[in-house]
Every structure is written in structure tokens, then in C-alpha cells.
Short mmCIF file of C-alpha atoms and ligand atoms in Angstrom, two decimals:
data_model
loop_
_atom_site.label_atom_id
_atom_site.label_comp_id
_atom_site.label_asym_id
_atom_site.label_seq_id
_atom_site.Cartn_x
_atom_site.Cartn_y
_atom_site.Cartn_z
CA MET F 1 -81.88 -38.73 -80.92
CA GLU F 2 -82.84 -42.37 -81.10
CA ILE F 3 -85.72 -43.37 -83.38
CA LEU F 4 -87.42 -46.76 -83.11
CA GLU F 5 -90.32 -48.00 -85.22
CA ASN F 6 -93.33 -50.13 -84.21
CA VAL F 7 -92.57 -50.25 -80.51
CA PRO F 8 -95.08 -52.22 -78.37
CA LEU F 9 -96.58 -49.67 -75.97
CA SER F 10 -97.68 -52.49 -73.68
CA THR F 11 -94.05 -52.54 -72.52
CA LEU F 12 -94.03 -48.78 -71.84
CA THR F 13 -97.31 -48.37 -69.95
CA THR F 14 -98.46 -49.61 -66.55
CA PHE F 15 -101.68 -51.16 -67.92
CA HIS F 16 -99.41 -53.42 -70.05
CA THR F 17 -102.04 -53.56 -72.78
CA GLY F 18 -102.41 -52.10 -76.27
CA GLY F 19 -100.60 -52.17 -79.61
CA PRO F 20 -97.50 -50.47 -81.00
CA ALA F 21 -96.43 -46.86 -81.40
CA ARG F 22 -95.58 -46.11 -85.03
CA PHE F 23 -92.43 -44.38 -83.76
CA LEU F 24 -90.74 -43.89 -80.40
CA VAL F 25 -88.19 -41.08 -80.32
CA THR F 26 -85.89 -40.67 -77.31
CA VAL F 27 -84.31 -37.25 -76.78
CA LYS F 28 -81.67 -36.01 -74.35
CA SER F 29 -81.63 -32.22 -74.90
CA GLU F 30 -83.76 -29.22 -75.88
CA VAL F 31 -82.17 -29.26 -79.36
CA GLU F 32 -83.19 -32.88 -79.82
CA ILE F 33 -86.75 -32.02 -78.73
CA SER F 34 -87.00 -29.51 -81.59
CA GLN F 35 -85.57 -32.15 -83.94
CA ALA F 36 -88.23 -34.63 -82.76
CA VAL F 37 -90.94 -32.01 -83.44
CA GLU F 38 -89.59 -31.63 -87.01
CA PHE F 39 -89.42 -35.41 -87.44
CA ALA F 40 -93.12 -35.77 -86.50
CA LYS F 41 -94.01 -32.94 -88.91
CA GLU F 42 -92.09 -34.62 -91.75
CA LYS F 43 -93.92 -37.88 -91.10
CA GLY F 44 -97.27 -36.04 -90.85
CA LEU F 45 -97.95 -37.66 -87.47
CA PRO F 46 -98.95 -36.27 -84.07
CA LEU F 47 -96.21 -36.01 -81.46
CA ILE F 48 -97.23 -37.44 -78.08
CA PRO F 49 -94.95 -37.11 -75.03
CA ILE F 50 -94.77 -40.23 -72.89
CA GLY F 51 -93.29 -40.55 -69.41
CA ALA F 52 -93.71 -43.76 -67.44
CA GLY F 53 -97.03 -44.53 -69.17
CA SER F 54 -98.88 -44.70 -65.84
CA ASN F 55 -101.79 -42.54 -66.95
CA MET F 56 -102.46 -43.86 -70.45
CA LEU F 57 -104.53 -46.62 -72.01
CA ILE F 58 -103.26 -47.59 -75.45
CA PRO F 59 -105.75 -48.95 -78.04
CA ASP F 60 -105.19 -52.62 -78.96
CA SER F 61 -104.59 -51.53 -82.56
CA GLY F 62 -101.77 -49.19 -81.47
CA VAL F 63 -101.33 -45.47 -82.14
CA ASP F 64 -100.19 -43.99 -85.46
CA ALA F 65 -98.05 -41.28 -83.88
CA VAL F 66 -94.55 -40.36 -82.80
CA PHE F 67 -94.19 -40.94 -79.05
CA LEU F 68 -91.59 -38.73 -77.42
CA ASN F 69 -89.56 -40.04 -74.49
CA ILE F 70 -87.65 -37.28 -72.71
CA ALA F 71 -84.52 -38.89 -71.27
CA MET F 72 -83.47 -35.80 -69.30
CA HIS F 73 -82.84 -36.58 -65.66
CA ASP F 74 -81.02 -33.67 -63.95
CA VAL F 75 -82.06 -32.49 -60.48
CA SER F 76 -80.63 -29.54 -58.56
CA PHE F 77 -81.30 -27.90 -55.19
CA THR F 78 -80.30 -24.33 -54.34
CA VAL F 79 -80.44 -23.35 -50.66
CA ASN F 80 -81.21 -19.79 -49.60
CA GLY F 81 -81.80 -19.80 -45.83
CA ALA F 82 -84.97 -21.84 -45.22
CA ASP F 83 -86.04 -21.50 -48.87
CA ILE F 84 -85.05 -24.18 -51.34
CA LEU F 85 -85.25 -23.87 -55.09
CA CYS F 86 -85.53 -27.36 -56.58
CA THR F 87 -85.26 -27.83 -60.34
CA ALA F 88 -85.96 -31.16 -62.01
CA GLU F 89 -86.02 -32.22 -65.66
CA ALA F 90 -89.09 -33.84 -67.19
CA GLY F 91 -87.72 -37.40 -67.31
CA VAL F 92 -86.93 -37.61 -63.58
CA SER F 93 -89.00 -40.22 -61.77
CA TRP F 94 -91.46 -38.35 -59.56
CA ASP F 95 -90.96 -40.51 -56.51
CA SER F 96 -87.17 -40.31 -56.76
CA LEU F 97 -87.52 -36.50 -56.65
CA VAL F 98 -89.67 -36.78 -53.53
CA GLU F 99 -87.11 -39.15 -51.97
CA GLN F 100 -84.19 -36.84 -52.81
CA SER F 101 -86.04 -33.88 -51.24
CA VAL F 102 -86.94 -35.83 -48.09
CA GLU F 103 -83.38 -37.15 -47.76
CA ARG F 104 -82.12 -33.55 -47.68
CA GLY F 105 -84.77 -32.45 -45.16
CA PHE F 106 -86.71 -30.29 -47.65
CA TRP F 107 -90.48 -30.15 -47.02
CA GLY F 108 -93.18 -29.73 -49.65
CA LEU F 109 -93.50 -32.88 -51.77
CA GLU F 110 -93.78 -35.61 -49.09
CA ASN F 111 -97.58 -36.09 -49.30
CA LEU F 112 -97.12 -36.93 -52.98
CA SER F 113 -94.83 -39.87 -52.17
CA SER F 114 -95.09 -43.04 -54.19
CA ILE F 115 -97.11 -41.62 -57.11
CA PRO F 116 -95.83 -43.40 -60.23
CA GLY F 117 -94.61 -41.44 -63.24
CA THR F 118 -92.31 -38.60 -64.20
CA VAL F 119 -91.90 -34.95 -63.21
CA GLY F 120 -93.02 -33.85 -66.71
CA ALA F 121 -96.34 -35.68 -66.62
CA GLY F 122 -96.84 -34.79 -62.95
CA VAL F 123 -97.09 -31.12 -63.83
CA VAL F 124 -99.39 -31.80 -66.82
CA GLN F 125 -101.79 -33.72 -64.60
CA ASN F 126 -101.20 -31.58 -61.48
CA ILE F 127 -100.90 -34.79 -59.50
CA GLY F 128 -102.42 -34.77 -56.07
CA ALA F 129 -102.90 -36.98 -53.04
CA TYR F 130 -103.38 -36.81 -49.28
CA GLY F 131 -104.49 -33.19 -49.17
CA SER F 132 -101.67 -31.91 -51.38
CA ALA F 133 -101.28 -31.00 -55.06
CA LEU F 134 -98.08 -30.51 -57.04
CA SER F 135 -99.20 -27.03 -58.16
CA GLU F 136 -98.84 -25.73 -54.58
CA ARG F 137 -95.05 -25.97 -54.98
CA VAL F 138 -94.51 -25.02 -58.63
CA ILE F 139 -92.64 -21.80 -59.33
CA ALA F 140 -92.24 -22.13 -63.10
CA VAL F 141 -92.25 -24.65 -65.93
CA ASP F 142 -89.90 -24.62 -68.93
CA VAL F 143 -91.67 -25.95 -72.01
CA TYR F 144 -91.07 -26.40 -75.70
CA ASP F 145 -94.08 -24.76 -77.35
CA THR F 146 -94.71 -26.76 -80.53
CA LYS F 147 -97.06 -24.04 -81.86
CA GLN F 148 -94.43 -21.32 -81.66
CA GLY F 149 -91.49 -23.64 -82.24
CA LYS F 150 -89.46 -22.40 -79.27
CA MET F 151 -88.69 -22.80 -75.57
CA GLN F 152 -90.76 -20.75 -73.11
CA THR F 153 -91.05 -20.38 -69.35
CA LEU F 154 -94.51 -20.26 -67.78
CA VAL F 155 -94.77 -19.06 -64.20
CA SER F 156 -97.16 -20.90 -61.92
CA LEU F 157 -100.16 -18.61 -62.56
CA GLU F 158 -99.79 -19.04 -66.31
CA CYS F 159 -99.99 -22.82 -65.91
CA GLU F 160 -103.76 -22.57 -65.17
CA PHE F 161 -103.61 -25.32 -62.58
CA GLY F 162 -106.82 -26.85 -61.30
CA TYR F 163 -107.98 -30.20 -59.99
CA ARG F 164 -105.91 -32.72 -62.04
CA THR F 165 -105.50 -30.21 -64.82
CA SER F 166 -103.26 -27.48 -66.23
CA ILE F 167 -102.77 -25.53 -69.44
CA PHE F 168 -100.55 -28.41 -70.58
CA LYS F 169 -103.48 -30.79 -70.36
CA LYS F 170 -106.07 -28.35 -71.72
CA GLU F 171 -103.97 -27.73 -74.85
CA VAL F 172 -102.97 -31.34 -75.18
CA ASP F 173 -99.61 -32.03 -76.86
CA ARG F 174 -98.97 -28.32 -77.59
CA TYR F 175 -96.47 -27.91 -74.74
CA ILE F 176 -93.67 -30.36 -74.09
CA VAL F 177 -92.66 -29.99 -70.44
CA VAL F 178 -88.86 -29.92 -70.22
CA ARG F 179 -88.09 -28.72 -66.68
CA VAL F 180 -89.98 -27.73 -63.53
CA SER F 181 -88.87 -25.60 -60.60
CA PHE F 182 -90.37 -26.03 -57.15
CA ALA F 183 -90.28 -24.01 -53.92
CA LEU F 184 -89.45 -26.23 -50.93
CA THR F 185 -88.57 -25.31 -47.36
CA THR F 186 -86.52 -26.52 -44.41
CA ASP F 187 -89.24 -25.25 -42.03
CA ALA F 188 -91.13 -28.25 -40.65
CA SER F 189 -94.60 -27.99 -42.19
CA PRO F 190 -96.46 -31.33 -42.03
CA ASN F 191 -99.82 -31.32 -43.80
CA LEU F 192 -101.84 -33.96 -41.96
CA SER F 193 -105.25 -32.54 -42.86
CA TYR F 194 -106.27 -35.58 -44.94
CA ARG F 195 -108.30 -38.12 -42.95
CA ASP F 196 -106.08 -41.19 -43.53
CA LEU F 197 -102.95 -39.30 -42.46
CA LYS F 198 -104.68 -37.75 -39.46
CA ASN F 199 -105.75 -41.24 -38.34
CA TYR F 200 -102.27 -42.64 -38.94
CA PHE F 201 -100.73 -40.13 -36.53
CA ALA F 202 -103.71 -39.98 -34.14
CA ASN F 203 -101.82 -41.51 -31.19
CA VAL F 204 -98.52 -39.74 -31.81
CA GLU F 205 -97.98 -36.71 -29.59
CA SER F 206 -94.89 -35.20 -31.20
CA ILE F 207 -94.93 -33.56 -34.63
CA PRO F 208 -94.00 -36.24 -37.19
CA SER F 209 -90.69 -35.86 -39.02
CA LEU F 210 -90.48 -35.42 -42.77
CA ARG F 211 -89.31 -39.02 -43.15
CA GLU F 212 -92.21 -40.26 -40.98
CA VAL F 213 -94.76 -38.43 -43.15
CA ARG F 214 -93.29 -39.92 -46.33
CA GLU F 215 -93.28 -43.42 -44.83
CA ALA F 216 -96.86 -43.03 -43.60
CA VAL F 217 -98.03 -42.05 -47.09
CA ILE F 218 -96.18 -45.00 -48.65
CA GLU F 219 -97.68 -47.37 -46.07
CA ILE F 220 -101.25 -46.07 -46.53
CA ARG F 221 -100.97 -46.23 -50.33
CA LYS F 222 -99.80 -49.86 -50.27
CA GLY F 223 -103.23 -51.01 -49.19
CA LYS F 224 -105.04 -49.11 -51.93
CA PHE F 225 -103.51 -50.21 -55.24
CA PRO F 226 -102.83 -53.60 -56.84
CA PRO F 227 -99.17 -54.68 -56.96
CA LEU F 228 -97.82 -53.30 -60.24
CA ASP F 229 -95.62 -56.36 -60.82
CA LEU F 230 -98.70 -58.63 -60.90
CA PHE F 231 -101.45 -56.50 -62.47
CA GLY F 232 -101.86 -53.69 -64.96
CA THR F 233 -103.46 -50.43 -63.79
CA ALA F 234 -103.24 -46.66 -64.10
CA GLY F 235 -104.46 -45.97 -60.56
CA SER F 236 -107.83 -44.20 -60.34
CA PHE F 237 -109.38 -44.57 -63.77
CA PHE F 238 -111.91 -41.76 -63.33
CA LEU F 239 -111.74 -38.17 -62.17
CA ASN F 240 -113.82 -37.14 -59.20
CA PRO F 241 -116.80 -35.37 -60.80
CA ILE F 242 -117.19 -31.59 -60.45
CA VAL F 243 -120.79 -30.39 -60.31
CA ASN F 244 -122.59 -27.05 -60.06
CA ASP F 245 -124.58 -25.82 -57.03
CA GLU F 246 -127.92 -27.06 -58.35
CA LYS F 247 -126.62 -30.61 -58.87
CA THR F 248 -124.89 -30.46 -55.47
CA ARG F 249 -128.22 -29.62 -53.77
CA GLU F 250 -130.01 -32.43 -55.61
CA LEU F 251 -127.36 -35.01 -54.68
CA SER F 252 -127.11 -33.79 -51.07
CA GLU F 253 -130.82 -34.50 -50.70
CA MET F 254 -130.34 -38.01 -52.11
CA TYR F 255 -127.16 -38.68 -50.10
CA PRO F 256 -127.05 -36.36 -47.05
CA LEU F 257 -123.85 -38.00 -45.72
CA MET F 258 -121.83 -37.54 -48.90
CA PRO F 259 -118.76 -35.30 -48.24
CA LEU F 260 -118.51 -32.27 -50.56
CA PHE F 261 -115.31 -30.46 -51.58
CA PRO F 262 -115.84 -26.93 -52.99
CA LEU F 263 -112.97 -26.04 -55.35
CA PRO F 264 -111.18 -22.67 -55.41
CA GLU F 265 -111.59 -22.58 -59.21
CA GLY F 266 -115.41 -23.05 -58.84
CA GLY F 267 -117.74 -26.05 -58.67
CA VAL F 268 -117.95 -28.77 -56.06
CA LYS F 269 -115.83 -31.91 -56.26
CA LEU F 270 -117.62 -35.10 -55.28
CA PRO F 271 -115.79 -38.16 -53.94
CA LEU F 272 -116.43 -40.81 -56.57
CA ALA F 273 -115.11 -43.56 -54.28
CA TRP F 274 -117.81 -42.61 -51.75
CA ILE F 275 -120.48 -42.76 -54.49
CA PHE F 276 -119.20 -46.18 -55.58
CA ASP F 277 -119.34 -47.48 -52.01
CA HIS F 278 -122.65 -45.93 -50.92
CA ALA F 279 -124.82 -45.52 -54.02
CA LEU F 280 -123.77 -48.45 -56.22
CA SER F 281 -122.66 -52.02 -55.79
CA LEU F 282 -119.82 -52.48 -58.21
CA LYS F 283 -117.55 -54.79 -56.27
CA LYS F 284 -117.87 -57.85 -58.50
CA LEU F 285 -117.96 -56.01 -61.80
CA ARG F 286 -115.64 -57.50 -64.44
CA VAL F 287 -115.25 -57.54 -68.24
CA GLY F 288 -112.96 -60.25 -69.63
CA LYS F 289 -109.70 -59.89 -67.72
CA ALA F 290 -110.39 -56.39 -66.40
CA PHE F 291 -111.94 -55.91 -62.98
CA LEU F 292 -112.35 -53.32 -60.22
CA TRP F 293 -109.77 -53.51 -57.43
CA GLU F 294 -111.59 -54.73 -54.32
CA LYS F 295 -110.08 -52.20 -51.91
CA GLN F 296 -110.62 -49.23 -54.22
CA ALA F 297 -113.26 -49.58 -56.95
CA LEU F 298 -111.96 -46.49 -58.80
CA VAL F 299 -108.92 -48.55 -59.74
CA ILE F 300 -109.49 -50.58 -62.89
CA THR F 301 -107.12 -53.53 -62.81
CA ALA F 302 -106.02 -55.71 -65.72
CA GLU F 303 -104.91 -59.32 -65.31
CA PRO F 304 -101.97 -60.46 -67.43
CA ASN F 305 -102.96 -60.82 -71.14
CA SER F 306 -105.90 -58.48 -70.74
CA THR F 307 -106.84 -56.21 -73.64
CA SER F 308 -107.44 -52.47 -73.61
CA GLU F 309 -110.91 -53.27 -74.95
CA ASP F 310 -111.69 -55.19 -71.72
CA VAL F 311 -110.65 -52.10 -69.73
CA VAL F 312 -112.66 -49.69 -71.86
CA LEU F 313 -115.81 -51.82 -71.81
CA LEU F 314 -115.58 -52.09 -68.02
CA ALA F 315 -115.01 -48.32 -67.69
CA SER F 316 -118.02 -47.73 -69.94
CA GLU F 317 -120.21 -49.97 -67.84
CA VAL F 318 -119.14 -48.18 -64.64
CA ALA F 319 -119.83 -44.78 -66.25
CA ARG F 320 -123.25 -46.01 -67.39
CA LEU F 321 -124.18 -47.26 -63.90
CA VAL F 322 -123.08 -44.01 -62.24
CA PHE F 323 -125.11 -41.98 -64.74
CA GLU F 324 -128.19 -44.19 -64.31
CA LYS F 325 -128.11 -43.85 -60.52
CA THR F 326 -126.97 -40.24 -60.01
CA GLY F 327 -127.25 -38.42 -63.34
CA ILE F 328 -123.53 -37.60 -63.10
CA GLN F 329 -121.40 -38.00 -66.20
CA ILE F 330 -118.00 -39.23 -65.11
CA THR F 331 -114.89 -38.83 -67.23
CA PRO F 332 -111.67 -40.78 -67.35
CA GLU F 333 -108.55 -39.42 -65.65
CA VAL F 334 -106.51 -41.81 -67.79
CA ARG F 335 -105.58 -40.58 -71.27
CA LEU F 336 -107.41 -42.52 -73.97
CA PHE F 337 -106.86 -42.43 -77.71
CA GLY F 338 -109.06 -42.75 -80.80
CA ALA F 339 -111.89 -45.27 -80.72
CA GLU F 340 -111.39 -46.08 -77.01
CA LYS F 341 -112.19 -42.48 -76.14
CA LYS F 342 -115.50 -42.68 -78.00
CA ILE F 343 -116.60 -45.91 -76.31
CA VAL F 344 -116.28 -44.43 -72.81
CA PHE F 345 -118.12 -41.30 -73.85
CA LYS F 346 -120.97 -43.04 -75.67
CA ASN F 347 -123.30 -43.07 -72.66
CA LYS F 348 -123.31 -39.27 -72.48
C1 FAD B 401 -100.81 -47.29 -58.95
C2 FAD B 401 -101.03 -45.86 -59.41
C3 FAD B 401 -101.35 -44.90 -58.47
C4 FAD B 401 -101.55 -43.56 -58.86
N1 FAD B 401 -101.85 -42.64 -57.91
C5 FAD B 401 -102.02 -41.34 -58.26
C6 FAD B 401 -102.31 -40.36 -57.26
O1 FAD B 401 -102.35 -40.64 -56.07
N2 FAD B 401 -102.49 -39.08 -57.68
C7 FAD B 401 -102.40 -38.72 -59.00
O2 FAD B 401 -102.58 -37.52 -59.30
N3 FAD B 401 -102.14 -39.64 -59.96
C8 FAD B 401 -101.94 -40.93 -59.63
N4 FAD B 401 -101.67 -41.87 -60.59
C9 FAD B 401 -101.63 -41.46 -62.01
C10 FAD B 401 -100.20 -41.21 -62.56
O3 FAD B 401 -99.23 -41.68 -61.65
C11 FAD B 401 -99.96 -39.72 -62.81
O4 FAD B 401 -100.92 -39.22 -63.71
C12 FAD B 401 -98.56 -39.45 -63.36
O5 FAD B 401 -98.32 -38.08 -63.38
C13 FAD B 401 -98.35 -40.01 -64.76
O6 FAD B 401 -96.97 -39.89 -65.05
P1 FAD B 401 -96.35 -40.67 -66.31
O7 FAD B 401 -94.95 -40.20 -66.47
O8 FAD B 401 -96.53 -42.11 -66.16
O9 FAD B 401 -97.28 -40.09 -67.48
P2 FAD B 401 -97.75 -40.76 -68.84
O10 FAD B 401 -98.81 -41.77 -68.55
O11 FAD B 401 -96.57 -41.21 -69.62
O12 FAD B 401 -98.42 -39.49 -69.53
C14 FAD B 401 -99.57 -38.89 -68.97
C15 FAD B 401 -99.95 -37.66 -69.79
O13 FAD B 401 -98.93 -36.66 -69.69
C16 FAD B 401 -98.41 -36.34 -70.99
N5 FAD B 401 -96.97 -36.11 -70.80
C17 FAD B 401 -96.05 -36.98 -70.29
N6 FAD B 401 -94.84 -36.36 -70.21
C18 FAD B 401 -95.02 -35.11 -70.71
C19 FAD B 401 -94.14 -34.00 -70.92
N7 FAD B 401 -92.85 -34.04 -70.59
N8 FAD B 401 -94.66 -32.88 -71.47
C20 FAD B 401 -95.96 -32.79 -71.83
N9 FAD B 401 -96.83 -33.81 -71.66
C21 FAD B 401 -96.37 -34.96 -71.09
C22 FAD B 401 -98.73 -37.54 -71.85
O14 FAD B 401 -98.78 -37.21 -73.21
C23 FAD B 401 -100.09 -37.94 -71.29
O15 FAD B 401 -101.08 -37.11 -71.82
C24 FAD B 401 -101.44 -43.21 -60.23
C25 FAD B 401 -101.12 -44.20 -61.18
C26 FAD B 401 -100.90 -45.50 -60.78
C27 FAD B 401 -100.52 -46.54 -61.79
#
């Protein structure tokens, strides 16, 4: 394994802010993962897996930890009639996996096109978009369990998937995701239930092809996020809030037109973007070099040379305004560390 010291995490994350990692360890096999776990133990430091850094905000002072980069990139497809077993290692770029599946005519991942990051983090976060979530296709996940010091396989049910969550997120840093297997299919099965996609294909009479669905998603997404080569961002900074029935009733009286999304795991998910647009006026909000993306206020955007503190103070202000207006306590989707975490939570 390769061990580097004092590595600037601004170069490894899509916000492009924050200080150094005490260590960055790159591994290429399961054996090296166990060696990295031992290395972190010897140093007395936490071990934190990092993929493409597209869902993390690093404190400006850095993080005193061993960051683990899993450079394992194998992908395989096994065909059994219309059923496809796809297996991908944690370090594979998520969108390249979607592209490889689409290229082969395998349905299942296309609505999740163009989401930045790796397969490993995708399963931790249970990434979702356009009416689809990664968990719908997961068969099993191979992990290195740092508590038990060995490899394990968790079948989908054991992963405790929910809205942007899983057992891997609930027990943060306990499980290192090594490999994920997915069930795909050659049977045409477009999921166009999400409004933007429905509108996109509104005037098309024939059933869209797999490639057309992927391209539609890519096209729609282009308008929603800042260009990553010009600005720092981690996409939506906040999770959509989940509230109980009583709070749902109260808010429905205040905002009768607000769409509500009951979740299978319980609670009702509220569309935070709708709340931003209809209950608050946040458009011009800015702290230092951090501002809210005009086309999608959930997206905190950092100009070049911004600090993580700018981002956190802006996130805090947004959380405060939402709480003041609706009584809802919003939480970040982006992973925060140390002091930054406390600042965002202080208004609760
Ligand atoms: C422009 C933009 C748009 C986005 N759009 C969406 C969207 O539509 N839907 C969506 O769900 N998300 C979206 N995201 C968020 C992000 O793409 C996902 O959360 C993605 O899964 C993060 O992958 P990553 O490899 O960059 O993870 P990182 O940021 O590197 O890590 C995220 C978390 O996963 C953990 N982790 C990473 N790898 C492993 C592993 N192998 N084992 C265990 N833990 C691990 C990390 O410790 C951390 O807690 C968007 C982000 C951006 C920048």
C-alpha cells in the first residue's frame, strides 16, 4: 500500500476547500485494506474511507485521521437469460459503471446517470435521483468489518437501506465497502415516473431506449448544478427533511400546495427545494465566497479560494432561516467533521 503524509484534501474533494489529511493510504486489495486498518490502529487515528470526495466538506484546519483510498476498479457482468449480475469494486467511478451497463443494454442504473463519486460511497449513501435509488438494484455488498477484523457479505436486507442512508452510514466508518453486486435486466423497463423525465419525453410516442433515458437524465442534470471545473460543490448540501404525521398536518395547513412523499420506512419526506422556493427567499444569500446556486438553492457553491468556514456559515444561516419559518430542523447530506459539524447543528 502507498502511504502519504499531510495530503491537501482540497485536491481530493469536489468543494476544493479544507486542510490536509494527516495520512492518505491507497490500497489495491483486501489484504492491503486490513493492513491499512492496522496502520490506523498503530497511529491511534480514525480510518476514514474516501472516494471521489463529492460528499464531504473538509475543515480548513484539516483532519487528523488516516484517509483510505480504495484503488480497486474491477467490473464484471454475468448474463443469465434476461437477468444480469453486475459486480463492481468500490473504487469504480459510479457514472462509468452506469455507462458500461447502458452500453451493454442492461437496464437498472440509467436514472442514476451522471452522479459524481464511486460505487463504494454510492452504496453508503444509497444515492438516488429521478425516481430511482441504488438500493433497488443491490443484491449484496462485500465489506471489511473493522470491528470484527474480517471480510463479510451483507445481503440487501441487511444493508438497512433508507432515504440516503444505509447501515454503512449509520455505523460510520465501521464497514469499508469493497465490492457491490447489482441485479440488472435486458428487459426494457424505463422508469419515467419522475416529473422532469415525464416532461422530457412528453411528446415522444415510442418507449424511449436505454441510451435515450441516460442522455435525458444527463441533459436535465446539466441545468441544475454548477460546472465542477469552475466552482466547488457537493451537490445538494441538505437532506430533504423527514417529518412525522403531526408535523405534516401542521405544514400542509401552512402550505397546502407542498408535495408530500410518504416513505416506506415511515415518516413523510418533504421537498426542501420546494420549501426554499415557496416559503423562503434565499436566492441572494452568500457568505464570503460561498453562495447558493441560482437554479437550485439546495446546492451550496464555492468560488475558487473559498474556505470551508464560508460554506459552513452559509449552511448554518440557511438552516436557521428554515427553522425560523417552518420549525423544521434540516440536516446536512454532506459529511462534515469536527468543529464544522457543531456549527451547522448549533441552531437546533
Ligand atoms: C454536482 C453533484 C451532484 C450530485 N448529485 C447527487 C444526486 O443526484 N443524488 C445523490 O444521491 N447524490 C448526489 N451527489 C452526492 C455524491 O455524488 C454522492 O453522495 C456520492 O455517492 C459520493 O461519492 P464519493 O465517492 O465522492 O464519496 P466521498 O465524498 O468520498 O465519501 C462520502 C461518504 O462515503 C464514505 N465512503 C466512501 N467510500 C467508502 C467505502 N468504500 N466504504 C465505506 N465508506 C465509504 C466516506 O467516508 C463518506 O462518509 C452529488 C454531488 C455533486 C458534487
